[in-house]
Short mmCIF file of C-alpha atoms in Angstrom, two decimals:
data_model
loop_
_atom_site.label_atom_id
_atom_site.label_comp_id
_atom_site.label_asym_id
_atom_site.label_seq_id
_atom_site.Cartn_x
_atom_site.Cartn_y
_atom_site.Cartn_z
CA MET A 124 -4.55 -17.27 6.80
CA ILE A 125 -6.02 -15.14 4.03
CA LEU A 126 -7.42 -11.93 5.48
CA PRO A 127 -10.17 -9.80 3.93
CA ILE A 128 -9.08 -6.61 2.18
CA TYR A 129 -10.90 -3.55 3.51
CA ILE A 130 -12.69 -1.67 0.74
CA TYR A 131 -12.93 2.08 0.18
CA GLY A 132 -15.25 3.65 2.75
CA GLN A 133 -13.92 1.63 5.69
CA PRO A 134 -12.87 4.18 8.38
CA VAL A 135 -9.54 2.43 9.11
CA LEU A 136 -8.35 3.38 5.62
CA ARG A 137 -8.49 7.06 6.62
CA LYS A 138 -6.73 6.74 9.99
CA VAL A 139 -3.08 7.62 10.54
CA ALA A 140 -1.42 4.35 11.52
CA GLN A 141 0.68 4.00 14.68
CA ASP A 142 4.26 2.80 15.05
CA ILE A 143 4.64 -0.57 16.73
CA THR A 144 7.23 -2.22 19.00
CA PRO A 145 8.83 -5.66 18.71
CA ASP A 146 6.35 -7.00 21.28
CA TYR A 147 3.33 -6.27 19.07
CA PRO A 148 1.02 -9.29 19.58
CA GLU A 149 1.55 -12.11 17.08
CA LEU A 150 3.53 -9.90 14.68
CA LYS A 151 5.23 -12.77 12.85
CA GLN A 152 1.87 -14.47 12.22
CA LEU A 153 0.36 -11.18 11.04
CA ILE A 154 3.22 -10.70 8.57
CA SER A 155 2.78 -14.26 7.33
CA ASP A 156 -0.96 -13.68 6.90
CA MET A 157 -0.27 -10.45 5.00
CA TRP A 158 2.05 -12.29 2.59
CA GLU A 159 -0.59 -14.98 2.03
CA THR A 160 -3.30 -12.34 1.50
CA LEU A 161 -1.12 -10.38 -0.93
CA PHE A 162 -0.31 -13.49 -2.93
CA GLN A 163 -3.95 -14.59 -3.12
CA SER A 164 -5.13 -11.13 -4.21
CA GLU A 165 -2.36 -10.91 -6.85
CA GLY A 166 -1.18 -7.54 -5.55
CA ILE A 167 2.34 -6.22 -5.18
CA GLY A 168 1.89 -4.30 -1.94
CA LEU A 169 -0.31 -4.47 1.12
CA ALA A 170 -0.49 -2.06 4.06
CA ALA A 171 -1.89 -3.07 7.45
CA PRO A 172 -4.80 -0.58 7.27
CA GLN A 173 -6.00 -2.53 4.22
CA ILE A 174 -6.59 -5.52 6.50
CA GLY A 175 -8.15 -3.44 9.27
CA ARG A 176 -5.07 -2.76 11.41
CA ASP A 177 -4.07 0.85 12.08
CA ILE A 178 -0.37 0.04 12.43
CA ARG A 179 2.64 1.03 10.31
CA LEU A 180 3.30 -2.30 8.60
CA VAL A 181 3.66 -2.93 4.85
CA VAL A 182 4.67 -5.90 2.73
CA ILE A 183 5.91 -5.41 -0.84
CA ASP A 184 6.52 -8.17 -3.39
CA LEU A 185 7.88 -6.94 -6.72
CA ASP A 186 8.94 -10.38 -7.97
CA PRO A 187 5.80 -10.69 -10.15
CA LEU A 188 7.12 -7.69 -12.13
CA SER A 189 10.63 -9.11 -12.60
CA GLU A 190 10.07 -9.90 -16.26
CA ASP A 191 9.79 -6.17 -16.96
CA TYR A 192 11.99 -5.12 -14.03
CA PRO A 193 14.76 -7.76 -13.65
CA GLU A 194 16.24 -5.84 -10.72
CA TYR A 195 13.19 -6.87 -8.65
CA LYS A 196 13.68 -10.63 -9.07
CA GLU A 197 12.85 -12.22 -5.70
CA PHE A 198 12.22 -8.78 -4.16
CA ARG A 199 10.04 -9.31 -1.07
CA LYS A 200 10.36 -6.97 1.88
CA VAL A 201 8.60 -6.08 5.10
CA TYR A 202 8.54 -2.43 6.21
CA ILE A 203 7.75 -1.68 9.85
CA ASN A 204 7.21 1.87 11.15
CA ALA A 205 7.90 3.22 7.67
CA HIS A 206 7.97 6.97 7.08
CA ILE A 207 8.85 9.01 4.01
CA VAL A 208 11.08 11.76 5.37
CA ASP A 209 11.97 13.57 2.14
CA TYR A 210 10.87 13.83 -1.49
CA ASP A 211 13.17 14.73 -4.36
CA ASP A 212 10.75 16.60 -6.63
CA THR A 213 13.38 17.11 -9.33
CA ASN A 214 11.80 14.35 -11.44
CA THR A 215 8.20 13.20 -11.37
CA VAL A 216 6.40 10.57 -13.42
CA SER A 217 2.72 10.09 -14.16
CA SER A 218 1.74 6.44 -14.11
CA GLU A 219 -1.46 4.46 -13.70
CA GLU A 220 -2.12 3.03 -10.26
CA GLY A 221 -4.68 0.65 -8.87
CA CYS A 222 -5.36 -0.52 -5.33
CA LEU A 223 -6.73 -3.67 -3.73
CA SER A 224 -9.00 -1.44 -1.62
CA LEU A 225 -10.38 0.21 -4.76
CA PRO A 226 -11.28 -2.72 -7.05
CA ALA A 227 -11.55 -1.87 -10.77
CA ILE A 228 -10.42 1.74 -10.33
CA HIS A 229 -7.23 2.82 -12.07
CA GLU A 230 -6.02 6.40 -12.46
CA LYS A 231 -2.83 8.19 -13.43
CA VAL A 232 -0.94 9.60 -10.46
CA VAL A 233 2.07 11.93 -10.56
CA ARG A 234 4.76 11.02 -8.03
CA PRO A 235 8.43 11.88 -7.45
CA THR A 236 10.83 9.22 -8.74
CA ARG A 237 13.08 9.50 -5.68
CA ILE A 238 12.24 9.51 -1.95
CA ARG A 239 14.06 9.16 1.35
CA VAL A 240 12.55 6.51 3.59
CA GLN A 241 13.11 5.39 7.17
CA TRP A 242 11.80 2.03 8.33
CA MET A 243 12.58 -1.06 10.36
CA ASP A 244 12.89 -4.58 9.00
CA GLU A 245 11.44 -7.71 10.62
CA GLU A 246 14.32 -7.78 13.12
CA PHE A 247 13.57 -4.14 14.03
CA GLN A 248 16.84 -2.99 12.51
CA GLN A 249 16.62 0.68 11.46
CA HIS A 250 17.08 1.65 7.79
CA ASP A 251 17.36 5.10 6.24
CA GLU A 252 17.93 5.37 2.50
CA TRP A 253 17.03 7.07 -0.73
CA ILE A 254 14.86 4.90 -2.97
CA GLU A 255 14.43 5.47 -6.71
CA GLY A 256 12.35 4.27 -9.62
CA TYR A 257 9.40 1.93 -9.53
CA LEU A 258 10.02 0.85 -5.92
CA ALA A 259 9.77 4.52 -4.88
CA ARG A 260 6.32 4.69 -6.52
CA VAL A 261 5.12 1.51 -4.81
CA MET A 262 6.43 2.71 -1.45
CA GLN A 263 4.68 6.06 -1.83
CA HIS A 264 1.42 4.29 -2.68
CA GLU A 265 1.65 1.84 0.24
CA PHE A 266 3.01 4.33 2.77
CA ASP A 267 0.18 6.72 1.88
CA HIS A 268 -2.12 4.07 3.39
CA LEU A 269 -0.21 4.46 6.66
CA ASP A 270 -1.06 8.16 6.66
CA GLY A 271 -4.76 7.65 5.93
CA LYS A 272 -4.42 8.52 2.24
CA MET A 273 -5.25 6.69 -0.97
CA PHE A 274 -4.08 7.23 -4.54
CA ILE A 275 -7.41 8.85 -5.45
CA ASP A 276 -6.46 11.70 -3.10
CA ARG A 277 -3.64 12.52 -5.53
CA ILE A 278 -5.73 12.85 -8.69
CA SER A 279 -7.31 16.04 -9.99
CA ALA A 280 -10.70 17.21 -8.73
CA LEU A 281 -12.07 16.66 -12.23
CA ARG A 282 -10.86 13.03 -12.38
CA LYS A 283 -12.23 12.41 -8.89
CA GLN A 284 -15.60 13.82 -9.95
CA LEU A 285 -15.59 11.50 -12.96
CA ILE A 286 -15.13 8.41 -10.76
CA LYS A 287 -17.50 9.56 -8.03
CA SER A 288 -20.18 7.01 -8.96
CA LYS A 289 -17.62 4.17 -8.90
CA LEU A 290 -16.48 5.25 -5.43
CA LYS A 291 -20.09 5.40 -4.25
CA ALA A 292 -20.67 1.89 -5.61
CA LEU A 293 -17.71 0.63 -3.57
CA THR A 294 -19.15 2.08 -0.37
CA LEU A 295 -22.44 0.34 -1.15
CA GLY A 296 -20.72 -3.01 -1.71
CA ARG A 297 -21.41 -3.02 -5.44
CA TYR A 298 -18.20 -4.36 -6.95
CA ARG A 299 -16.63 -7.61 -8.05
CA CYS A 300 -13.15 -8.87 -7.42
CA GLY A 301 -11.41 -12.21 -7.11
CA TYR A 302 -10.25 -11.91 -3.52
CA LYS A 303 -11.77 -11.85 -0.06
CA THR A 304 -12.98 -8.36 0.95
CA LYS A 305 -14.60 -6.50 3.82
CA PRO A 306 -17.02 -3.94 2.39
CA VAL A 307 -18.58 -1.11 4.35
CA ARG A 308 -21.66 -2.28 6.21
CA ARG A 309 -24.50 0.22 6.23
#
């Protein structure tokens, strides 16, 4: 089932998400719904807070980028209880980011190119590894959602001031996008 994407201003997007256990109700169906929602919205990552759930669950599909990044051919992964435990700030890159919860807003964000991440897969097997490159950027973006943050929190005060009216429009439900959304109700 395609779920609505929660838009900027929804309180769940600012909550710190909770770890879950294997007995989380209907987890497999929720993951399936997240994949369907991600595909329909033409995104590459979706965090549970973006569909109104304050749990640490993320799906990432980098296959659509495989023409430019052949190493991500058929890359589709589920991350449960994901946490970034270390950042290697030796190298950082500024790159434009967008977000399904912030339709039509794109800004350059500086992020480390290498991070250490701990998570569980769908079988609740523990993983702990250093991730580099574009996947590290996507993980940082999606895992920020799990900590109640959004990419606009990582831009300069000046840039944020310049997009203030766009952010206000989102909270008022004044936006267009090609996927199902859940705007803030006033």
